[in-house]
Amino acid sequence: MNIHAHPTNILSFDVEHWHSATLLDGTVDSPVDRIETSTQIVLDVLRRYDVRATFFIVGKVAEQYPELVSRIADEGHEIASHGHTHTPLFDLSPDTFERELTMSSDAIQEACGHRPVGFRAPNFSVTRKTEWAFEVLESSDYRYDSSVFPMRTPMYGVSNAPLRPYHVPGNDPFRSYHVPGNAPFRPPLSAMPATDLVEYPLAVTDTPARLPVAGGFYARLLPIRLIEWGIRGLNRRGIPATIYFHPWEFNPAVRTPEPSLPKRFVSFHGIEGTAAKLERLLRTFEFGTIRDELDASEGNDLQTTATEEYA
Ligand SMILES: [Zn+2]
């Protein structure tokens, strides 16, 4: 039985300087900041479609551009944390990560008046190596994380991590509720005490060999019809697709010849078509913020939908 025939999907933007993206960091001399013009392009599209999104903002950006953060919040979007210095968790310890969270929450509060409840790790760096992150997030009063890329890629990802939002089990944060082919599988409840922290994994296809349809580079590279097919497949099982972009991916002015060809390819390929692809997604699917989705599913709904999969 599928009680969520048309779940609201999640639209999110990671707000960072184009030149601090993991692949480009340190490759460009004296880069021009284009964060305000890039973000405004996105805000205009969202306003035209009357869609609210979650903006994961780097704390340093919030310090530098507080007016930009309050402008995003005033448009009705959710402000969440993308760390303070955009350092991947691979390069942090639990202590330095906790400091990053506090500094980014402070900067965001200073800019828009409230503390974030959600976090996305730079470069999706919550993996088995950094699973201590969940405990730090929970003790830092975060309600959700959206950093797990549920398939292995060269830089990040966790193979076979759950596809649907789930309460993170304290003893095994990537315990998979997903069994290829939907074979019945029900771990004993005692084996998976859940924490209060909810994970919103990035969208990959619900197929035996998972395909990344989450947005960003993948949305620029892949035909839009493949992305739509992937989202539909998740929605058919009641799973909201969590999609991400960066504002700079909507601004071809960020193109620069300095990084190596492979880095330029991953960073800039298809950048002229990103806005048209997003608009098509906005016409085709319903999108909202993670916080609204979390509030709507508060209580035992998440538990129920997770349990449904074993039925
Ligand atoms: Zn980032």
PDB file of N, CA and C in Angstrom, residues 192-282:
ATOM      1  N   MET A 192      17.708  -1.458  16.230  1.00  0.00           N
ATOM      2  CA  MET A 192      17.844  -0.154  15.592  1.00  0.00           C
ATOM      3  C   MET A 192      17.194   0.965  16.396  1.00  0.00           C
ATOM      4  N   PRO A 193      17.667   1.210  17.634  1.00  0.00           N
ATOM      5  CA  PRO A 193      17.107   2.353  18.367  1.00  0.00           C
ATOM      6  C   PRO A 193      17.372   3.632  17.593  1.00  0.00           C
ATOM      7  N   ALA A 194      16.300   4.383  17.322  1.00  0.00           N
ATOM      8  CA  ALA A 194      16.448   5.570  16.477  1.00  0.00           C
ATOM      9  C   ALA A 194      16.746   6.806  17.311  1.00  0.00           C
ATOM     10  N   THR A 195      17.563   7.703  16.781  1.00  0.00           N
ATOM     11  CA  THR A 195      17.798   8.997  17.417  1.00  0.00           C
ATOM     12  C   THR A 195      16.723   9.967  16.932  1.00  0.00           C
ATOM     13  N   ASP A 196      16.734  11.185  17.452  1.00  0.00           N
ATOM     14  CA  ASP A 196      15.781  12.199  16.999  1.00  0.00           C
ATOM     15  C   ASP A 196      16.195  12.806  15.671  1.00  0.00           C
ATOM     16  N   LEU A 197      17.457  12.613  15.319  1.00  0.00           N
ATOM     17  CA  LEU A 197      17.971  13.231  14.097  1.00  0.00           C
ATOM     18  C   LEU A 197      17.430  12.496  12.864  1.00  0.00           C
ATOM     19  N   VAL A 198      16.940  13.274  11.891  1.00  0.00           N
ATOM     20  CA  VAL A 198      16.408  12.669  10.669  1.00  0.00           C
ATOM     21  C   VAL A 198      17.374  12.957   9.517  1.00  0.00           C
ATOM     22  N   GLU A 199      17.640  11.936   8.732  1.00  0.00           N
ATOM     23  CA  GLU A 199      18.501  12.091   7.549  1.00  0.00           C
ATOM     24  C   GLU A 199      17.634  12.203   6.295  1.00  0.00           C
ATOM     25  N   TYR A 200      17.910  13.221   5.476  1.00  0.00           N
ATOM     26  CA  TYR A 200      17.280  13.330   4.150  1.00  0.00           C
ATOM     27  C   TYR A 200      18.345  13.024   3.107  1.00  0.00           C
ATOM     28  N   PRO A 201      18.435  11.762   2.662  1.00  0.00           N
ATOM     29  CA  PRO A 201      19.482  11.405   1.698  1.00  0.00           C
ATOM     30  C   PRO A 201      19.230  12.078   0.351  1.00  0.00           C
ATOM     31  N   LEU A 202      20.311  12.314  -0.387  1.00  0.00           N
ATOM     32  CA  LEU A 202      20.190  12.892  -1.722  1.00  0.00           C
ATOM     33  C   LEU A 202      19.565  11.862  -2.663  1.00  0.00           C
ATOM     34  N   ALA A 203      18.924  12.342  -3.722  1.00  0.00           N
ATOM     35  CA  ALA A 203      18.163  11.455  -4.603  1.00  0.00           C
ATOM     36  C   ALA A 203      19.068  10.633  -5.517  1.00  0.00           C
ATOM     37  N   VAL A 204      18.930   9.328  -5.426  1.00  0.00           N
ATOM     38  CA  VAL A 204      19.500   8.419  -6.424  1.00  0.00           C
ATOM     39  C   VAL A 204      18.374   7.470  -6.816  1.00  0.00           C
ATOM     40  N   THR A 205      18.493   6.840  -7.978  1.00  0.00           N
ATOM     41  CA  THR A 205      17.356   6.051  -8.462  1.00  0.00           C
ATOM     42  C   THR A 205      17.142   4.796  -7.626  1.00  0.00           C
ATOM     43  N   ASP A 206      15.883   4.405  -7.553  1.00  0.00           N
ATOM     44  CA  ASP A 206      15.486   3.209  -6.836  1.00  0.00           C
ATOM     45  C   ASP A 206      15.593   2.009  -7.785  1.00  0.00           C
ATOM     46  N   THR A 207      16.809   1.714  -8.200  1.00  0.00           N
ATOM     47  CA  THR A 207      17.057   0.630  -9.145  1.00  0.00           C
ATOM     48  C   THR A 207      18.223  -0.193  -8.593  1.00  0.00           C
ATOM     49  N   PRO A 208      18.356  -1.463  -9.004  1.00  0.00           N
ATOM     50  CA  PRO A 208      19.448  -2.279  -8.452  1.00  0.00           C
ATOM     51  C   PRO A 208      20.819  -1.598  -8.575  1.00  0.00           C
ATOM     52  N   ALA A 209      21.126  -1.023  -9.735  1.00  0.00           N
ATOM     53  CA  ALA A 209      22.327  -0.189  -9.846  1.00  0.00           C
ATOM     54  C   ALA A 209      21.857   1.254  -9.738  1.00  0.00           C
ATOM     55  N   ARG A 210      22.197   1.898  -8.641  1.00  0.00           N
ATOM     56  CA  ARG A 210      21.667   3.236  -8.391  1.00  0.00           C
ATOM     57  C   ARG A 210      22.323   4.270  -9.301  1.00  0.00           C
ATOM     58  N   LEU A 211      21.505   5.239  -9.750  1.00  0.00           N
ATOM     59  CA  LEU A 211      22.011   6.328 -10.590  1.00  0.00           C
ATOM     60  C   LEU A 211      21.787   7.655  -9.871  1.00  0.00           C
ATOM     61  N   PRO A 212      22.785   8.537  -9.885  1.00  0.00           N
ATOM     62  CA  PRO A 212      22.611   9.820  -9.198  1.00  0.00           C
ATOM     63  C   PRO A 212      21.732  10.770  -9.999  1.00  0.00           C
ATOM     64  N   VAL A 213      20.584  11.138  -9.446  1.00  0.00           N
ATOM     65  CA  VAL A 213      19.697  12.098 -10.115  1.00  0.00           C
ATOM     66  C   VAL A 213      19.463  13.306  -9.216  1.00  0.00           C
ATOM     67  N   ALA A 214      20.387  13.519  -8.259  1.00  0.00           N
ATOM     68  CA  ALA A 214      20.144  14.488  -7.185  1.00  0.00           C
ATOM     69  C   ALA A 214      20.277  15.938  -7.616  1.00  0.00           C
ATOM     70  N   GLY A 215      20.849  16.212  -8.787  1.00  0.00           N
ATOM     71  CA  GLY A 215      21.010  17.615  -9.173  1.00  0.00           C
ATOM     72  C   GLY A 215      22.462  17.931  -9.449  1.00  0.00           C
ATOM     73  N   GLY A 216      22.838  19.187  -9.258  1.00  0.00           N
ATOM     74  CA  GLY A 216      24.219  19.609  -9.433  1.00  0.00           C
ATOM     75  C   GLY A 216      24.816  19.122 -10.742  1.00  0.00           C
ATOM     76  N   PHE A 217      26.028  18.612 -10.667  1.00  0.00           N
ATOM     77  CA  PHE A 217      26.728  18.109 -11.849  1.00  0.00           C
ATOM     78  C   PHE A 217      25.902  17.072 -12.604  1.00  0.00           C
ATOM     79  N   TYR A 218      25.223  16.197 -11.840  1.00  0.00           N
ATOM     80  CA  TYR A 218      24.462  15.115 -12.483  1.00  0.00           C
ATOM     81  C   TYR A 218      23.320  15.687 -13.319  1.00  0.00           C
ATOM     82  N   ALA A 219      22.636  16.703 -12.793  1.00  0.00           N
ATOM     83  CA  ALA A 219      21.526  17.296 -13.544  1.00  0.00           C
ATOM     84  C   ALA A 219      22.039  18.067 -14.757  1.00  0.00           C
ATOM     85  N   ARG A 220      23.252  18.642 -14.627  1.00  0.00           N
ATOM     86  CA  ARG A 220      23.813  19.349 -15.788  1.00  0.00           C
ATOM     87  C   ARG A 220      24.243  18.354 -16.856  1.00  0.00           C
ATOM     88  N   LEU A 221      24.713  17.177 -16.432  1.00  0.00           N
ATOM     89  CA  LEU A 221      25.257  16.185 -17.361  1.00  0.00           C
ATOM     90  C   LEU A 221      24.164  15.330 -18.008  1.00  0.00           C
ATOM     91  N   LEU A 222      23.214  14.857 -17.198  1.00  0.00           N
ATOM     92  CA  LEU A 222      22.246  13.863 -17.677  1.00  0.00           C
ATOM     93  C   LEU A 222      21.064  14.537 -18.363  1.00  0.00           C
ATOM     94  N   PRO A 223      20.424  13.822 -19.304  1.00  0.00           N
ATOM     95  CA  PRO A 223      19.209  14.375 -19.930  1.00  0.00           C
ATOM     96  C   PRO A 223      18.135  14.585 -18.862  1.00  0.00           C
ATOM     97  N   ILE A 224      17.384  15.644 -19.006  1.00  0.00           N
ATOM     98  CA  ILE A 224      16.380  15.976 -17.991  1.00  0.00           C
ATOM     99  C   ILE A 224      15.360  14.851 -17.849  1.00  0.00           C
ATOM    100  N   ARG A 225      15.113  14.131 -18.950  1.00  0.00           N
ATOM    101  CA  ARG A 225      14.112  13.054 -18.870  1.00  0.00           C
ATOM    102  C   ARG A 225      14.564  11.922 -17.951  1.00  0.00           C
ATOM    103  N   LEU A 226      15.862  11.700 -17.885  1.00  0.00           N
ATOM    104  CA  LEU A 226      16.388  10.684 -16.975  1.00  0.00           C
ATOM    105  C   LEU A 226      16.218  11.127 -15.521  1.00  0.00           C
ATOM    106  N   ILE A 227      16.471  12.407 -15.281  1.00  0.00           N
ATOM    107  CA  ILE A 227      16.278  12.946 -13.925  1.00  0.00           C
ATOM    108  C   ILE A 227      14.807  12.802 -13.517  1.00  0.00           C
ATOM    109  N   GLU A 228      13.916  13.167 -14.438  1.00  0.00           N
ATOM    110  CA  GLU A 228      12.475  13.080 -14.135  1.00  0.00           C
ATOM    111  C   GLU A 228      12.039  11.640 -13.888  1.00  0.00           C
ATOM    112  N   TRP A 229      12.570  10.728 -14.674  1.00  0.00           N
ATOM    113  CA  TRP A 229      12.255   9.316 -14.508  1.00  0.00           C
ATOM    114  C   TRP A 229      12.714   8.833 -13.124  1.00  0.00           C
ATOM    115  N   GLY A 230      13.881   9.285 -12.712  1.00  0.00           N
ATOM    116  CA  GLY A 230      14.392   8.898 -11.401  1.00  0.00           C
ATOM    117  C   GLY A 230      13.536   9.433 -10.265  1.00  0.00           C
ATOM    118  N   ILE A 231      13.120  10.691 -10.391  1.00  0.00           N
ATOM    119  CA  ILE A 231      12.278  11.289  -9.343  1.00  0.00           C
ATOM    120  C   ILE A 231      10.933  10.559  -9.277  1.00  0.00           C
ATOM    121  N   ARG A 232      10.357  10.281 -10.470  1.00  0.00           N
ATOM    122  CA  ARG A 232       9.073   9.575 -10.500  1.00  0.00           C
ATOM    123  C   ARG A 232       9.160   8.212  -9.837  1.00  0.00           C
ATOM    124  N   GLY A 233      10.274   7.511 -10.097  1.00  0.00           N
ATOM    125  CA  GLY A 233      10.454   6.181  -9.513  1.00  0.00           C
ATOM    126  C   GLY A 233      10.469   6.245  -7.991  1.00  0.00           C
ATOM    127  N   LEU A 234      11.138   7.250  -7.441  1.00  0.00           N
ATOM    128  CA  LEU A 234      11.154   7.418  -5.983  1.00  0.00           C
ATOM    129  C   LEU A 234       9.751   7.770  -5.487  1.00  0.00           C
ATOM    130  N   ASN A 235       9.111   8.730  -6.157  1.00  0.00           N
ATOM    131  CA  ASN A 235       7.786   9.180  -5.721  1.00  0.00           C
ATOM    132  C   ASN A 235       6.765   8.049  -5.754  1.00  0.00           C
ATOM    133  N   ARG A 236       6.915   7.155  -6.720  1.00  0.00           N
ATOM    134  CA  ARG A 236       5.976   6.025  -6.795  1.00  0.00           C
ATOM    135  C   ARG A 236       6.009   5.195  -5.525  1.00  0.00           C
ATOM    136  N   ARG A 237       7.176   5.157  -4.876  1.00  0.00           N
ATOM    137  CA  ARG A 237       7.268   4.412  -3.614  1.00  0.00           C
ATOM    138  C   ARG A 237       7.058   5.330  -2.407  1.00  0.00           C
ATOM    139  N   GLY A 238       6.575   6.528  -2.659  1.00  0.00           N
ATOM    140  CA  GLY A 238       6.304   7.441  -1.553  1.00  0.00           C
ATOM    141  C   GLY A 238       7.541   8.129  -1.010  1.00  0.00           C
ATOM    142  N   ILE A 239       8.637   8.072  -1.752  1.00  0.00           N
ATOM    143  CA  ILE A 239       9.888   8.668  -1.288  1.00  0.00           C
ATOM    144  C   ILE A 239      10.058  10.046  -1.897  1.00  0.00           C
ATOM    145  N   PRO A 240      10.199  11.097  -1.069  1.00  0.00           N
ATOM    146  CA  PRO A 240      10.482  12.411  -1.639  1.00  0.00           C
ATOM    147  C   PRO A 240      11.903  12.444  -2.191  1.00  0.00           C
ATOM    148  N   ALA A 241      12.075  13.031  -3.362  1.00  0.00           N
ATOM    149  CA  ALA A 241      13.417  13.164  -3.935  1.00  0.00           C
ATOM    150  C   ALA A 241      14.040  14.450  -3.401  1.00  0.00           C
ATOM    151  N   THR A 242      15.230  14.325  -2.832  1.00  0.00           N
ATOM    152  CA  THR A 242      15.957  15.510  -2.355  1.00  0.00           C
ATOM    153  C   THR A 242      16.947  15.943  -3.432  1.00  0.00           C
ATOM    154  N   ILE A 243      16.676  17.122  -4.005  1.00  0.00           N
ATOM    155  CA  ILE A 243      17.439  17.643  -5.138  1.00  0.00           C
ATOM    156  C   ILE A 243      18.278  18.829  -4.669  1.00  0.00           C
ATOM    157  N   TYR A 244      19.486  18.975  -5.218  1.00  0.00           N
ATOM    158  CA  TYR A 244      20.333  20.115  -4.822  1.00  0.00           C
ATOM    159  C   TYR A 244      20.926  20.793  -6.060  1.00  0.00           C
ATOM    160  N   PHE A 245      21.140  22.077  -5.909  1.00  0.00           N
ATOM    161  CA  PHE A 245      21.924  22.844  -6.887  1.00  0.00           C
ATOM    162  C   PHE A 245      22.757  23.853  -6.107  1.00  0.00           C
ATOM    163  N   HIS A 246      23.703  24.492  -6.800  1.00  0.00           N
ATOM    164  CA  HIS A 246      24.406  25.642  -6.242  1.00  0.00           C
ATOM    165  C   HIS A 246      23.967  26.863  -7.027  1.00  0.00           C
ATOM    166  N   PRO A 247      23.754  28.008  -6.376  1.00  0.00           N
ATOM    167  CA  PRO A 247      23.385  29.209  -7.143  1.00  0.00           C
ATOM    168  C   PRO A 247      24.359  29.499  -8.290  1.00  0.00           C
ATOM    169  N   TRP A 248      25.669  29.251  -8.089  1.00  0.00           N
ATOM    170  CA  TRP A 248      26.625  29.570  -9.171  1.00  0.00           C
ATOM    171  C   TRP A 248      26.413  28.707 -10.404  1.00  0.00           C
ATOM    172  N   GLU A 249      25.702  27.575 -10.267  1.00  0.00           N
ATOM    173  CA  GLU A 249      25.437  26.737 -11.441  1.00  0.00           C
ATOM    174  C   GLU A 249      24.426  27.378 -12.384  1.00  0.00           C
ATOM    175  N   PHE A 250      23.844  28.516 -11.951  1.00  0.00           N
ATOM    176  CA  PHE A 250      22.885  29.229 -12.790  1.00  0.00           C
ATOM    177  C   PHE A 250      23.503  30.481 -13.392  1.00  0.00           C
ATOM    178  N   ASN A 251      24.815  30.640 -13.194  1.00  0.00           N
ATOM    179  CA  ASN A 251      25.485  31.867 -13.623  1.00  0.00           C
ATOM    180  C   ASN A 251      26.718  31.546 -14.474  1.00  0.00           C
ATOM    181  N   PRO A 252      26.537  31.470 -15.827  1.00  0.00           N
ATOM    182  CA  PRO A 252      27.663  31.108 -16.701  1.00  0.00           C
ATOM    183  C   PRO A 252      28.863  32.046 -16.564  1.00  0.00           C
ATOM    184  N   ALA A 253      28.684  33.218 -15.949  1.00  0.00           N
ATOM    185  CA  ALA A 253      29.807  34.155 -15.773  1.00  0.00           C
ATOM    186  C   ALA A 253      30.908  33.572 -14.890  1.00  0.00           C
ATOM    187  N   VAL A 254      30.623  32.498 -14.144  1.00  0.00           N
ATOM    188  CA  VAL A 254      31.664  31.927 -13.269  1.00  0.00           C
ATOM    189  C   VAL A 254      32.685  31.100 -14.051  1.00  0.00           C
ATOM    190  N   ARG A 255      32.355  30.758 -15.295  1.00  0.00           N
ATOM    191  CA  ARG A 255      33.314  29.987 -16.105  1.00  0.00           C
ATOM    192  C   ARG A 255      34.676  30.653 -16.110  1.00  0.00           C
ATOM    193  N   THR A 256      35.730  29.882 -15.890  1.00  0.00           N
ATOM    194  CA  THR A 256      37.074  30.431 -15.877  1.00  0.00           C
ATOM    195  C   THR A 256      38.021  29.370 -16.432  1.00  0.00           C
ATOM    196  N   PRO A 257      39.063  29.787 -17.198  1.00  0.00           N
ATOM    197  CA  PRO A 257      39.916  28.797 -17.857  1.00  0.00           C
ATOM    198  C   PRO A 257      40.987  28.201 -16.948  1.00  0.00           C
ATOM    199  N   GLU A 258      41.124  28.705 -15.706  1.00  0.00           N
ATOM    200  CA  GLU A 258      42.286  28.312 -14.916  1.00  0.00           C
ATOM    201  C   GLU A 258      42.322  26.846 -14.442  1.00  0.00           C
ATOM    202  N   PRO A 259      41.232  26.296 -13.932  1.00  0.00           N
ATOM    203  CA  PRO A 259      41.338  24.909 -13.427  1.00  0.00           C
ATOM    204  C   PRO A 259      41.621  23.929 -14.567  1.00  0.00           C
ATOM    205  N   SER A 260      42.080  22.747 -14.205  1.00  0.00           N
ATOM    206  CA  SER A 260      42.373  21.717 -15.201  1.00  0.00           C
ATOM    207  C   SER A 260      41.090  21.313 -15.939  1.00  0.00           C
ATOM    208  N   LEU A 261      41.261  20.720 -17.112  1.00  0.00           N
ATOM    209  CA  LEU A 261      40.091  20.369 -17.933  1.00  0.00           C
ATOM    210  C   LEU A 261      39.085  19.480 -17.180  1.00  0.00           C
ATOM    211  N   PRO A 262      39.521  18.404 -16.505  1.00  0.00           N
ATOM    212  CA  PRO A 262      38.528  17.585 -15.789  1.00  0.00           C
ATOM    213  C   PRO A 262      37.758  18.395 -14.741  1.00  0.00           C
ATOM    214  N   LYS A 263      38.454  19.301 -14.048  1.00  0.00           N
ATOM    215  CA  LYS A 263      37.784  20.112 -13.028  1.00  0.00           C
ATOM    216  C   LYS A 263      36.806  21.089 -13.678  1.00  0.00           C
ATOM    217  N   ARG A 264      37.209  21.647 -14.822  1.00  0.00           N
ATOM    218  CA  ARG A 264      36.303  22.557 -15.533  1.00  0.00           C
ATOM    219  C   ARG A 264      35.077  21.798 -16.022  1.00  0.00           C
ATOM    220  N   PHE A 265      35.288  20.573 -16.472  1.00  0.00           N
ATOM    221  CA  PHE A 265      34.162  19.788 -16.982  1.00  0.00           C
ATOM    222  C   PHE A 265      33.128  19.553 -15.877  1.00  0.00           C
ATOM    223  N   VAL A 266      33.595  19.047 -14.751  1.00  0.00           N
ATOM    224  CA  VAL A 266      32.665  18.743 -13.662  1.00  0.00           C
ATOM    225  C   VAL A 266      32.010  20.030 -13.136  1.00  0.00           C
ATOM    226  N   SER A 267      32.766  21.123 -13.146  1.00  0.00           N
ATOM    227  CA  SER A 267      32.257  22.348 -12.533  1.00  0.00           C
ATOM    228  C   SER A 267      31.338  23.140 -13.451  1.00  0.00           C
ATOM    229  N   PHE A 268      31.636  23.152 -14.743  1.00  0.00           N
ATOM    230  CA  PHE A 268      30.921  24.083 -15.629  1.00  0.00           C
ATOM    231  C   PHE A 268      30.116  23.408 -16.735  1.00  0.00           C
ATOM    232  N   HIS A 269      30.262  22.121 -16.947  1.00  0.00           N
ATOM    233  CA  HIS A 269      29.551  21.478 -18.052  1.00  0.00           C
ATOM    234  C   HIS A 269      28.037  21.713 -17.930  1.00  0.00           C
ATOM    235  N   GLY A 270      27.432  22.158 -19.016  1.00  0.00           N
ATOM    236  CA  GLY A 270      25.975  22.304 -19.060  1.00  0.00           C
ATOM    237  C   GLY A 270      25.427  23.496 -18.305  1.00  0.00           C
ATOM    238  N   ILE A 271      26.315  24.398 -17.889  1.00  0.00           N
ATOM    239  CA  ILE A 271      25.882  25.479 -16.994  1.00  0.00           C
ATOM    240  C   ILE A 271      24.869  26.410 -17.672  1.00  0.00           C
ATOM    241  N   GLU A 272      24.920  26.513 -19.006  1.00  0.00           N
ATOM    242  CA  GLU A 272      23.960  27.387 -19.699  1.00  0.00           C
ATOM    243  C   GLU A 272      22.539  26.821 -19.612  1.00  0.00           C
ATOM    244  N   GLY A 273      22.422  25.524 -19.415  1.00  0.00           N
ATOM    245  CA  GLY A 273      21.087  24.906 -19.440  1.00  0.00           C
ATOM    246  C   GLY A 273      20.497  24.631 -18.067  1.00  0.00           C
ATOM    247  N   THR A 274      21.214  24.997 -16.990  1.00  0.00           N
ATOM    248  CA  THR A 274      20.743  24.616 -15.651  1.00  0.00           C
ATOM    249  C   THR A 274      19.398  25.258 -15.313  1.00  0.00           C
ATOM    250  N   ALA A 275      19.245  26.548 -15.653  1.00  0.00           N
ATOM    251  CA  ALA A 275      18.009  27.248 -15.296  1.00  0.00           C
ATOM    252  C   ALA A 275      16.812  26.603 -15.995  1.00  0.00           C
ATOM    253  N   ALA A 276      16.988  26.274 -17.294  1.00  0.00           N
ATOM    254  CA  ALA A 276      15.873  25.661 -18.032  1.00  0.00           C
ATOM    255  C   ALA A 276      15.513  24.308 -17.423  1.00  0.00           C
ATOM    256  N   LYS A 277      16.534  23.542 -16.988  1.00  0.00           N
ATOM    257  CA  LYS A 277      16.258  22.235 -16.383  1.00  0.00           C
ATOM    258  C   LYS A 277      15.514  22.393 -15.059  1.00  0.00           C
ATOM    259  N   LEU A 278      15.959  23.365 -14.245  1.00  0.00           N
ATOM    260  CA  LEU A 278      15.259  23.580 -12.971  1.00  0.00           C
ATOM    261  C   LEU A 278      13.813  23.986 -13.229  1.00  0.00           C
ATOM    262  N   GLU A 279      13.608  24.894 -14.191  1.00  0.00           N
ATOM    263  CA  GLU A 279      12.241  25.342 -14.453  1.00  0.00           C
ATOM    264  C   GLU A 279      11.355  24.185 -14.896  1.00  0.00           C
ATOM    265  N   ARG A 280      11.939  23.290 -15.695  1.00  0.00           N
ATOM    266  CA  ARG A 280      11.142  22.140 -16.126  1.00  0.00           C
ATOM    267  C   ARG A 280      10.780  21.259 -14.924  1.00  0.00           C
ATOM    268  N   LEU A 281      11.727  21.062 -14.005  1.00  0.00           N
ATOM    269  CA  LEU A 281      11.421  20.278 -12.799  1.00  0.00           C
ATOM    270  C   LEU A 281      10.323  20.965 -11.979  1.00  0.00           C
ATOM    271  N   LEU A 282      10.405  22.295 -11.890  1.00  0.00           N
ATOM    272  CA  LEU A 282       9.416  23.032 -11.093  1.00  0.00           C
ATOM    273  C   LEU A 282       8.024  22.948 -11.717  1.00  0.00           C
TER     274      LEU A 282
END
